[in-house]
Coordinates of C-alpha atoms in Angstrom, one line a residue:
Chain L
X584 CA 0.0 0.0 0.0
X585 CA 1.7 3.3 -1.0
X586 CA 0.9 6.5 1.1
X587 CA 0.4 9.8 -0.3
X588 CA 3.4 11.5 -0.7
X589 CA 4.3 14.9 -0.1
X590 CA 3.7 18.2 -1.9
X591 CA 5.4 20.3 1.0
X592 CA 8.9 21.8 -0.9
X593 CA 9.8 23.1 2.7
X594 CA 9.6 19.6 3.8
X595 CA 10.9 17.8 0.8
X596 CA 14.1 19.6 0.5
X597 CA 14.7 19.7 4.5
X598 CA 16.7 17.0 6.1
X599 CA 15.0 14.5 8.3
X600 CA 16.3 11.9 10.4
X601 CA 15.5 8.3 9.5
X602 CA 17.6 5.7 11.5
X603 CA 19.6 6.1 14.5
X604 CA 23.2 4.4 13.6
X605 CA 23.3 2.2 16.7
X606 CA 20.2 0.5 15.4
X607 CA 22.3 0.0 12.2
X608 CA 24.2 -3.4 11.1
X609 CA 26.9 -3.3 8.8
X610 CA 25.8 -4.3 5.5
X611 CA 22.4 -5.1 6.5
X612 CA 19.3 -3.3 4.5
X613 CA 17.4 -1.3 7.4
X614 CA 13.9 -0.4 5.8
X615 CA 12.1 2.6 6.7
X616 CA 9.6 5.5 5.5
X617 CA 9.8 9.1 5.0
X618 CA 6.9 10.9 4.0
X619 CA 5.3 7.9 2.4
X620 CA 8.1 6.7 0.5
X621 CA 10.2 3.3 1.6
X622 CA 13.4 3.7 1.8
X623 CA 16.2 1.6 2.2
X624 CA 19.4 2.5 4.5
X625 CA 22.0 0.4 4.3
X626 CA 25.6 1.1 6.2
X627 CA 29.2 0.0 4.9
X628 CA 32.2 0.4 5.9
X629 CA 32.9 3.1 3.7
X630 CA 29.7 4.9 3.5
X631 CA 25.9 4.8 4.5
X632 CA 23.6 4.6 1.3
X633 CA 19.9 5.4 1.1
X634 CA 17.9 4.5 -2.0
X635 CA 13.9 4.8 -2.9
X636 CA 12.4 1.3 -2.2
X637 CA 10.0 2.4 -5.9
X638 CA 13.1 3.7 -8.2
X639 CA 15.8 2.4 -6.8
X640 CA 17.2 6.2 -6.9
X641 CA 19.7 7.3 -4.5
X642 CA 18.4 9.8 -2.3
X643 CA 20.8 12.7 -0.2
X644 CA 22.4 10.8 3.0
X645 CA 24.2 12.7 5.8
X646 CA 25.7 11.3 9.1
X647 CA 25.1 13.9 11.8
X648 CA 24.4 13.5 15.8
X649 CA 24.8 9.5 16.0
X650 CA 21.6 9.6 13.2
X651 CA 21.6 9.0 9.6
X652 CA 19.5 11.8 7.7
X653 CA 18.1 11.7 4.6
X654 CA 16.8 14.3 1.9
X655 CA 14.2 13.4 -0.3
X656 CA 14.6 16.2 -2.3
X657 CA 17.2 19.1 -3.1
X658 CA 18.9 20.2 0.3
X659 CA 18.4 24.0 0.5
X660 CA 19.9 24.2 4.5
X661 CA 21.8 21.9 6.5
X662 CA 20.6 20.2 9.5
X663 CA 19.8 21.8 12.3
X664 CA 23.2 22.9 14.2
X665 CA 23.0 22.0 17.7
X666 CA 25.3 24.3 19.2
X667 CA 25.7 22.3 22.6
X668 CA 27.3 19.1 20.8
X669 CA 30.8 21.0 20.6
X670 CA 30.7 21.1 24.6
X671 CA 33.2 18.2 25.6
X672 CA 31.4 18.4 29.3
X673 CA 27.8 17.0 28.0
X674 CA 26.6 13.3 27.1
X675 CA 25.7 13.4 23.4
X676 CA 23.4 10.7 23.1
X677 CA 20.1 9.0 21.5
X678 CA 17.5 8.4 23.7
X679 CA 16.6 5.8 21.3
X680 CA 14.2 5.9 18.5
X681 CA 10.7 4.9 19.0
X682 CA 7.3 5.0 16.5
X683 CA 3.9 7.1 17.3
X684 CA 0.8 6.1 15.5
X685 CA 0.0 9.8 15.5
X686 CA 0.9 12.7 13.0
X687 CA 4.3 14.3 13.9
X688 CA 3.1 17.5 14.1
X689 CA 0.8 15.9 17.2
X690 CA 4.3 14.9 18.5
X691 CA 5.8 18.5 18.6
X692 CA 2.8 19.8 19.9
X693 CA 2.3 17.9 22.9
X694 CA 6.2 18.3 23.2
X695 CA 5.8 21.5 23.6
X696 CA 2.9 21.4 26.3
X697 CA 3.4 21.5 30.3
X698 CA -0.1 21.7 30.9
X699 CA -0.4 17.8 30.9
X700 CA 2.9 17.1 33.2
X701 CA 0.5 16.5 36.1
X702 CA -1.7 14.1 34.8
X703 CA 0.7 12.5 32.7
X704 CA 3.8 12.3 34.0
X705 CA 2.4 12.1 37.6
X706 CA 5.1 12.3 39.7
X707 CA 8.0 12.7 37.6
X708 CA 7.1 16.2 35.6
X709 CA 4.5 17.3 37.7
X710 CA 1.9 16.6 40.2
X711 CA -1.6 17.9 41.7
X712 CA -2.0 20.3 43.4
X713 CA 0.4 22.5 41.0
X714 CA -1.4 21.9 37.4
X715 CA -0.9 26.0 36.8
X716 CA 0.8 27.0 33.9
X717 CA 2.6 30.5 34.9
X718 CA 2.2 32.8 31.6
X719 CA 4.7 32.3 29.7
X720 CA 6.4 34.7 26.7
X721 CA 6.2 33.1 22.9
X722 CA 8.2 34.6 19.8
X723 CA 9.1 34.3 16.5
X724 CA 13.1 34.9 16.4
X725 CA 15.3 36.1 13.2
X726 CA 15.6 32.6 12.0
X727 CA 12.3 32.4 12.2
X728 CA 12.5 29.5 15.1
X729 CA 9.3 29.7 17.7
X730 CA 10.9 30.5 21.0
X731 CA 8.6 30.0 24.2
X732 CA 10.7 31.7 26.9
X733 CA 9.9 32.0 31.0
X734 CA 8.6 28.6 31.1
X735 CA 8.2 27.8 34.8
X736 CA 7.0 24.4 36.2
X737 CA 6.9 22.9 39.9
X738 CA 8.4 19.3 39.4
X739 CA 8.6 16.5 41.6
X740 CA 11.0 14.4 39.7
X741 CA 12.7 16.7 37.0
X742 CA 15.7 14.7 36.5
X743 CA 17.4 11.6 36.6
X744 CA 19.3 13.1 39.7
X745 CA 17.2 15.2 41.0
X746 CA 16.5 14.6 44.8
X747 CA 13.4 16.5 45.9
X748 CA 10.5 19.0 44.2
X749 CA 12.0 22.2 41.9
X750 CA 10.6 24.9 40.2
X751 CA 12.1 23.9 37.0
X752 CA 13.2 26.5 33.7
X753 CA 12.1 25.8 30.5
X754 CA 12.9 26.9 27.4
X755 CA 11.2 25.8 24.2
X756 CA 11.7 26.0 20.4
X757 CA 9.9 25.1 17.7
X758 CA 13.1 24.7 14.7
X759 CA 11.7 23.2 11.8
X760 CA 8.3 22.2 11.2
X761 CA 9.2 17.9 12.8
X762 CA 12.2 19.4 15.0
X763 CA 11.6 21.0 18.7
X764 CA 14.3 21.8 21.4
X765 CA 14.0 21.9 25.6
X766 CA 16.4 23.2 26.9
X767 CA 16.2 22.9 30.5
X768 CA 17.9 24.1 33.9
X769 CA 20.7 21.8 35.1
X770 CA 20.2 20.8 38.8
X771 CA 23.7 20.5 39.3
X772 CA 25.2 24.1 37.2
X773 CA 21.8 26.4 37.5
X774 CA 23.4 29.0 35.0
X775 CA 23.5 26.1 32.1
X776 CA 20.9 23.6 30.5
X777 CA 20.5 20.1 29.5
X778 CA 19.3 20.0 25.9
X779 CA 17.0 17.9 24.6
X780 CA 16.2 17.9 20.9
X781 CA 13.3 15.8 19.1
X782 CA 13.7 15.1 15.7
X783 CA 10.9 13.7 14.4
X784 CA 10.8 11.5 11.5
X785 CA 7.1 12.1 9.5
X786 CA 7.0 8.5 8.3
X787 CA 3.3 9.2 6.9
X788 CA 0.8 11.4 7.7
X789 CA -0.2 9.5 10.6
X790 CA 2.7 8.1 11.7
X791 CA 5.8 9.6 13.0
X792 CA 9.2 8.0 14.6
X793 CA 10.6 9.9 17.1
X794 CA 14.2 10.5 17.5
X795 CA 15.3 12.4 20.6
X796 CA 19.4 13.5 21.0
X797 CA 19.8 14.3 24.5
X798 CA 22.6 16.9 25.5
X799 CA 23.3 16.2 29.4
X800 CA 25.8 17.8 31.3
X801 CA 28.1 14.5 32.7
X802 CA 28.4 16.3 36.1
X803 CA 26.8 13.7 38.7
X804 CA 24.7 12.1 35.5
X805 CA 25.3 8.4 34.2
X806 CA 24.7 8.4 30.6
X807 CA 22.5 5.5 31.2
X808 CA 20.4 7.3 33.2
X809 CA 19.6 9.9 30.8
X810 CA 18.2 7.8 28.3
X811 CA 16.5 5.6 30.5
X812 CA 14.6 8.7 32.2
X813 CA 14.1 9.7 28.6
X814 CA 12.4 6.9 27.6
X815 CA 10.3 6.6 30.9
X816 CA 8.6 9.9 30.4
X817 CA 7.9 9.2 26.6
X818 CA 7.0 6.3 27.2
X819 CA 3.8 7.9 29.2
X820 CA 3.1 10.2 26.4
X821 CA 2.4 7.5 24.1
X822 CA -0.4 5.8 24.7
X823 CA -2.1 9.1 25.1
X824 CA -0.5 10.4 21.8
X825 CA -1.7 7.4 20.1
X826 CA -5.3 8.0 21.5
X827 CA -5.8 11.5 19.5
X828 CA -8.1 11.9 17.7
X829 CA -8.0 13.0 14.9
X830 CA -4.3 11.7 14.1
X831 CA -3.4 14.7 11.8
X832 CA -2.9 18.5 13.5
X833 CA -5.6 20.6 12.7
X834 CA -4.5 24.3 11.9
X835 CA -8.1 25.9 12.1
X836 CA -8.0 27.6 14.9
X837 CA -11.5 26.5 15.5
X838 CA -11.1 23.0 15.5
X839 CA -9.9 22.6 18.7
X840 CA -10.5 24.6 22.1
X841 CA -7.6 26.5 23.7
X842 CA -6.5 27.7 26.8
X843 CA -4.5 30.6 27.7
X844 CA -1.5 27.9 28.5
X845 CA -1.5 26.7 24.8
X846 CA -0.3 30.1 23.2
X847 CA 2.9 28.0 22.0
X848 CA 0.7 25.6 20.3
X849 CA -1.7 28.3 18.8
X850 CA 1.7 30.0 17.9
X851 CA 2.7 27.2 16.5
X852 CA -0.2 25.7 14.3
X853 CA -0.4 29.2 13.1
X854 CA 3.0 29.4 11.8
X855 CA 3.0 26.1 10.4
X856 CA -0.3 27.2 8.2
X857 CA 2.0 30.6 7.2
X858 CA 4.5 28.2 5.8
X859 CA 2.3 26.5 3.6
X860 CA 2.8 23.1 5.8
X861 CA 0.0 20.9 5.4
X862 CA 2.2 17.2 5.5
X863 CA 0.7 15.4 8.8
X864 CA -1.9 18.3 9.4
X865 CA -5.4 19.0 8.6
X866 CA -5.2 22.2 6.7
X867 CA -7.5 25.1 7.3
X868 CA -9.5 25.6 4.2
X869 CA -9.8 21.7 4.0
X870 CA -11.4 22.0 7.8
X871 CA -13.2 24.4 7.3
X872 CA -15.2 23.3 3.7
X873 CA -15.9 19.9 5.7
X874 CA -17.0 22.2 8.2
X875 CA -19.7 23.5 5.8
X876 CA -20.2 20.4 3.4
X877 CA -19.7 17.8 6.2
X878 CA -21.0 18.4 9.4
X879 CA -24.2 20.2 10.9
X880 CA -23.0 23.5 12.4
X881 CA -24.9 24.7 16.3
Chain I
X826 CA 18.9 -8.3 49.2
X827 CA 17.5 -8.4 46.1
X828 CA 18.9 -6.5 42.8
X829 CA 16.7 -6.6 39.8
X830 CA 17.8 -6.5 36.6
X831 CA 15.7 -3.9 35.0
X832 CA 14.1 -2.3 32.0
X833 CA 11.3 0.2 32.5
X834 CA 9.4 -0.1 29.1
X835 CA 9.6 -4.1 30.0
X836 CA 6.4 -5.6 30.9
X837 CA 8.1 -8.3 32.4
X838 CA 10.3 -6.2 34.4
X839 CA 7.6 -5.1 35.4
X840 CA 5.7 -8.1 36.6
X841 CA 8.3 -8.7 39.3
X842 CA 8.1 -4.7 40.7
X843 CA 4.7 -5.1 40.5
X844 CA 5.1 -8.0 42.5
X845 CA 7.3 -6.7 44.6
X846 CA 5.3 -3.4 45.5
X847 CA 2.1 -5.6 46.8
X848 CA 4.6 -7.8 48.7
X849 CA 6.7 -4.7 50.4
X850 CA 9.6 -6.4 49.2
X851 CA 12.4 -3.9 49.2
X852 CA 14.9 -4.5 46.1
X853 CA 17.7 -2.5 44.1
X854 CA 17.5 -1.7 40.4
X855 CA 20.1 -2.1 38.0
X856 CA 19.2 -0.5 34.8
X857 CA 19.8 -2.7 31.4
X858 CA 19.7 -0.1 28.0
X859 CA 18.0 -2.6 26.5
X860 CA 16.9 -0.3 23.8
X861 CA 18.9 1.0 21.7
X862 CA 22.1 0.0 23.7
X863 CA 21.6 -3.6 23.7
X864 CA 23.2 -4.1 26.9
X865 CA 21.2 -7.5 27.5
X866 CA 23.5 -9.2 24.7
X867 CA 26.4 -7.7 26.1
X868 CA 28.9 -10.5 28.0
X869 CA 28.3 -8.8 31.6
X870 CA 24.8 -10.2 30.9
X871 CA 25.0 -13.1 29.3
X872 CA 26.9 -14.2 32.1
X873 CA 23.7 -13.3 34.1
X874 CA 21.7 -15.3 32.2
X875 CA 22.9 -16.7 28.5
X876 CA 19.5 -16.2 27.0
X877 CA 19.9 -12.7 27.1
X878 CA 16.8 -11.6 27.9
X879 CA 14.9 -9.7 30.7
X880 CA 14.2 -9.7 33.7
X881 CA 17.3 -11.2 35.5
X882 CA 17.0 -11.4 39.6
X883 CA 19.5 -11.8 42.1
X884 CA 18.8 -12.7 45.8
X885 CA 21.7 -13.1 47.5
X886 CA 23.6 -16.4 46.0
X887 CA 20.3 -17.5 44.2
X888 CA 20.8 -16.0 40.4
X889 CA 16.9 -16.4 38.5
X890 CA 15.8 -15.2 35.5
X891 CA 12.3 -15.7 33.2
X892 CA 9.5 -13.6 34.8
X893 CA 7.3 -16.1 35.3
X894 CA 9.5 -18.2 37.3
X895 CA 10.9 -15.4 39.2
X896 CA 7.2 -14.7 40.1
X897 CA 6.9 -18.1 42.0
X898 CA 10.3 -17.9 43.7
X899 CA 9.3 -14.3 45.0
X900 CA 5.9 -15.4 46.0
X901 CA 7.0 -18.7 47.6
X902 CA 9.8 -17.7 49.7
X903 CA 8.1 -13.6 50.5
X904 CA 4.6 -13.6 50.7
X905 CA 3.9 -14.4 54.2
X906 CA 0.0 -14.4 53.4
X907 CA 0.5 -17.5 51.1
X908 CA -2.2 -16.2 48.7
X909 CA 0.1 -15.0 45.5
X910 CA 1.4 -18.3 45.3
X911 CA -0.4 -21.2 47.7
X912 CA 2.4 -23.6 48.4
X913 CA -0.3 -26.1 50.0
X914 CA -2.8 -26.2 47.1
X915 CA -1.9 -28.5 44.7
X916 CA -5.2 -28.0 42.3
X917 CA -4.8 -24.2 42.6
X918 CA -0.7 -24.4 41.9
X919 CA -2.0 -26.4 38.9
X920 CA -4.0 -24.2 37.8
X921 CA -1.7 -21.0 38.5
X922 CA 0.8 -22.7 36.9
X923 CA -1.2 -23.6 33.3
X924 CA -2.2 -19.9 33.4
X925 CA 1.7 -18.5 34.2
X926 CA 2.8 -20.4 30.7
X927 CA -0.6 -18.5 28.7
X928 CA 1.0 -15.7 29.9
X929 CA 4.4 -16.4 27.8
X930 CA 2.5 -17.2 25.3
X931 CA 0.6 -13.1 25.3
X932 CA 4.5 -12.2 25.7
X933 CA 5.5 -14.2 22.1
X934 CA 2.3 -12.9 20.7
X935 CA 1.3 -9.4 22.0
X936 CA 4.9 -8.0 23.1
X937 CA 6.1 -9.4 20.0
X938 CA 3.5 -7.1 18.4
X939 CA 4.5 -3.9 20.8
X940 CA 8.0 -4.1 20.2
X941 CA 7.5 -4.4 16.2
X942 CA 5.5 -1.2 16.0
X943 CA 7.2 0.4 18.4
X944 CA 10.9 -0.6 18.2
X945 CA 11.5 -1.9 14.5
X946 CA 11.4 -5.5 15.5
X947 CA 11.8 -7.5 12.2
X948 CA 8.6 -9.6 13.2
X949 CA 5.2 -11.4 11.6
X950 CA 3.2 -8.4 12.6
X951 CA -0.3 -10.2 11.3
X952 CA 0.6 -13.1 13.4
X953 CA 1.7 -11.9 16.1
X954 CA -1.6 -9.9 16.4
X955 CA -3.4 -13.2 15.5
X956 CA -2.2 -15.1 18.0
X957 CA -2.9 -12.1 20.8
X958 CA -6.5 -11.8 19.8
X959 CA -6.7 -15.7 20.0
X960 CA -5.2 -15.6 23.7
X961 CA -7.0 -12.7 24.9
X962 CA -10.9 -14.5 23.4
X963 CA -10.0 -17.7 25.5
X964 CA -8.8 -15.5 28.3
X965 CA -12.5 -13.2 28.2
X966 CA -14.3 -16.0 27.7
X967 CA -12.7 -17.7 31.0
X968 CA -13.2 -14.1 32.9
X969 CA -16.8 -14.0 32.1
X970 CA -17.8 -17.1 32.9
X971 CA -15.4 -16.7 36.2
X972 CA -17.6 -13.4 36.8
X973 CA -20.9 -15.3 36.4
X974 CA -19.3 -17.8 39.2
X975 CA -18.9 -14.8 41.4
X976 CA -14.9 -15.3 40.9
X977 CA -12.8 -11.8 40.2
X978 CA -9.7 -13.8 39.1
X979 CA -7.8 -15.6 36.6
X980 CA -7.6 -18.5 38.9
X981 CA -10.1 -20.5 41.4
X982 CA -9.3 -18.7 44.6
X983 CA -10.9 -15.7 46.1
X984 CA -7.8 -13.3 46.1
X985 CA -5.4 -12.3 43.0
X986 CA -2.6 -14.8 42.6
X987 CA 0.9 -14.5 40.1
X988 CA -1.1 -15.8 37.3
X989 CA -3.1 -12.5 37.4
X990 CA 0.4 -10.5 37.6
X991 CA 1.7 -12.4 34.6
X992 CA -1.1 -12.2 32.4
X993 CA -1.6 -8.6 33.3
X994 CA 1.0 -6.1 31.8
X995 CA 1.1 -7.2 27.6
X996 CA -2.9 -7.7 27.7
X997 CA -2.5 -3.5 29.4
X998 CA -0.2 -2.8 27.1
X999 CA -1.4 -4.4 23.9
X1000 CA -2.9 -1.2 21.9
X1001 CA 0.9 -0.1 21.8
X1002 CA 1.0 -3.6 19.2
X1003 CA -2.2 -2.4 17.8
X1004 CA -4.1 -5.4 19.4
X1005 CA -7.4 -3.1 20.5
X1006 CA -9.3 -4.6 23.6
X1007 CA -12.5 -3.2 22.7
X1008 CA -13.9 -7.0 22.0
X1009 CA -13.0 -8.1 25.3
X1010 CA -15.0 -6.6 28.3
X1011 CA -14.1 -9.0 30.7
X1012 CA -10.6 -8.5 29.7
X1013 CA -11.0 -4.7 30.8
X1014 CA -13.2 -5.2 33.8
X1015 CA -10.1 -7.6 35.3
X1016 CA -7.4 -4.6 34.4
X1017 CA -9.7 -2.5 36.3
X1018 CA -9.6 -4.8 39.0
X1019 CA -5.9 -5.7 39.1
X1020 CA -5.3 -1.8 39.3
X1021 CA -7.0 -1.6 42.6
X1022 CA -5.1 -4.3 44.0
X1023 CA -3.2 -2.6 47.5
X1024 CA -0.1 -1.2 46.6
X1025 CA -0.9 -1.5 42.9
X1026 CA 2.3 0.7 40.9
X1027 CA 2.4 2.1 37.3
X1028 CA 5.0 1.7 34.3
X1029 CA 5.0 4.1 31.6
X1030 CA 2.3 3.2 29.3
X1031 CA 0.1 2.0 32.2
X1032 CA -2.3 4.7 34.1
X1033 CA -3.8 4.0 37.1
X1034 CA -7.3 3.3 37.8
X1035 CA -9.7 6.5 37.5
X1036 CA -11.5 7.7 40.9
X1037 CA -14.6 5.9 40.0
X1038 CA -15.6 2.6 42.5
X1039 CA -15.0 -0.8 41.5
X1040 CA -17.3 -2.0 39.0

């Protein structure tokens, strides 16, 4: 069964990651998908190769973070340069790669949500009574990167070391339209962060792999540790990821009801509709026709 | 003192600190990267236990692995209330026993399917979801009719014994393999019931029972 494939140039000639090289044997064919075309990654000694499952055509291959990325179309930018992999004092590592039957967009967006830390990650990220999201400040930046700033949240567990409750730092941003950043405040150096970045893979419209490069400070933190608390907190995001419905993003901003601690989702379904993305999202004058042709309105 | 051998996105890691939580058993974690790291086919581990495979449990001198059996040990030698695992029943060891070997057989069938969707495992995704949907029909069908008997439990006693821990976390998390529950009612009325079991603990993937009373 063949997907539809993807008429977004933005996302076409953008990278994406689509295998995590530790998941990679030598000479063995590892299949994947990207945008609804099969690909086929296959590492050698001398190089990794990725070609079309259809055509047989070679597609663009770059090695970058531990990941192997791919280009289904003419690369107009690199990858995104994550500036904290040149620090020699921070783990640089995958938290491992893992599916979502969901859009990716979905993915980024709940990424970018603490209002569900308490109900989701109870314990860990948050817990009741402190389910307030403090007001928080959201702009676009000269490389046109979403950047949610101020971010403030009480959390029990906010680390793989941490030892009691913090009011934990956030900072968020939106990169590309399937990449977001946290970077968050160390426990151990307050004045620095640990990065997290989530590249996410749109595999088709409904389905995303998430690949997540975590940037730790080593000070008191096994790399272990980082990955498995990683995994552990997306691991609770999943089920309810899987469970929206409907799988694609919808950018109407009618579709769904906000509250005053989504203005970085708003933010960010509104930029992705000014960019002309509509891969993995339910675009806003297809919503809103079904909204007239489809459904009985009030 | 007890170290377990642990992955937290394991379902049969987490068995034993389910287990263990009811009991009060006090243990230590080792964390295993099982994914993507592969540390369970690394040689530290597979001179733990050659098969490499989670969970691995150490008590002292005793070195155990396979969930299910580490389930019965645990039980046997901890559980001072002899309900998890009735050492002086024979029928009802039997019958706990039949139902600890279904539960391998949900783990080659709907754990299979979770860790294809989830983790790239190069499985038979159609018949891996197969054989889940065949083991959870026999295992509603036995629920119901142990519900029209009055019994809440996978076996004949009055109280929750290991079978109902080892059946328990691939049937909860089976959607992640695409294996929906829907079709099995009974299924979901005993998840609801393990879940307020005393001492009942969560893995990621797993939520709690809501605030709503027993059904």
């Amino acid at each position: 069964m063949s997907a539809p494939s993807c008429n977004d140039r933005a996302l076409l000639n953008d990278w994406h990651v689509v295998a995590d090289c530790l998941a990679l044997t030598l000479d063995v064919p590892f299949t994947t998908r990207l945008m609804g075309v099969d690909l086929i990654v296959t590492r050698s000694v001398l190089d990794t190769r990725i070609v079309r499952a259809d055509t047989g055509h070679r597609v663009c291959s770059e090695g970058r973070y531990g990941f192997v990325w791919a280009c289904l179309g003419k690369p107009e930018r690199d990858p995104f340069y994550v500036r904290e992999s040149d620090e020699i004092d921070r783990h640089l590592l995958s938290g491992g790669s893992i599916a979502v039957n969901v859009s990716g967009l979905r993915l980024v967006e709940n990424f970018l949500d603490m209002g569900h830390f308490p109900f989701v990650h109870t314990g860990w990220l948050g817990e009741e009574p402190h389910t307030e999201v403090l007001p928080y400040n959201v702009t676009v930046t000269e490389e046109d990167e979403i950047l949610a700033t101020e971010c403030k949240f009480y959390q029990p567990i906010a680390s793989p070391t941490a030892q009691q409750g913090m009011l934990v730092d956030y900072t968020y941003k939106v990169i590309r339209p399937y990449t977001v950043a946290l970077y968050k405040s160390n426990p151990v150096h307050p004045t620095r962060m640990d990065v997290i970045v989530l590249f996410v893979q749109p595999v088709d419209e409904d389905n995303c792999v998430a690949h997540s490069y975590l940037c730790y400070l080593k000070d008191g933190m096994e790399a272990a540790a980082v990955r498995s608390f990683m995994q552990l907190i997306f691991a609770q995001d999943k089920p309810i990821l899987e469970n929206q419905v409907p799988k694609r993003l919808p950018l109407d901003p009618r579709a769904e009801t906000p509250i005053r601690a989504d203005i970085v989702s708003i933010k960010y379904r509104r930029w992705l509709g000014e960019r002309a993305i509509t891969y993995g999202a339910i675009p806003l004058h297809v919503a809103s026709s079904a909204g007239v042709n489809g459904r009985m309105e009030g | 003192m007890i170290t377990l051998y642990d992955y937290e996105l394991s379902g049969n890691c987490y068995k034993l600190r389910l287990l263990m939580s009811f009991l009060g058993v006090d243990h230590t974690v080792v964390p295993v990267d099982f994914y993507p790291g592969r540390e369970h086919k690394a040689d530290w581990f597979l001179k733990l236990n050659p098969l490499g495979q989670l969970p691995v449990l150490q008590d002292d001198d005793l070195l155990l692995r396979d969930a299910q059996a580490i389930l019965v040990y645990l039980a046997a030698k901890y559980d001072t209330s002899d309900c998890w695992y009735p050492r002086d029943n024979p029928a009802l060891l039997g019958e706990i026993n039949q139902w600890l070997a279904f539960a391998d057989g949900i783990t080659g069938t709907a754990s299979a399917a979770r860790l294809h969707d989830a983790l790239f495992y190069d499985f038979d995704i159609e018949a891996a979801r197969a054989g889940a949907h065949r083991l959870f029909r026999i295992l509603d069908e036995h629920l119901w009719f142990g519900e029209q008997e009055g019994r809440d439990w996978i076996c004949s006693a009055a109280h929750p014994t290991v079978a109902d821990i080892a059946c328990f976390p691939y049937v909860m998390l089976s959607e992640e393999g695409g294996i929906s529950r829907q079709d099995y009612p009974a299924i979901r009325r005993w998840c609801d019931r393990v879940k307020r079991i005393k001492g009942f603990i969560v893995m990621s993937g797993v939520f709690p029972a809501g605030p709503a009373k027993a059904a």
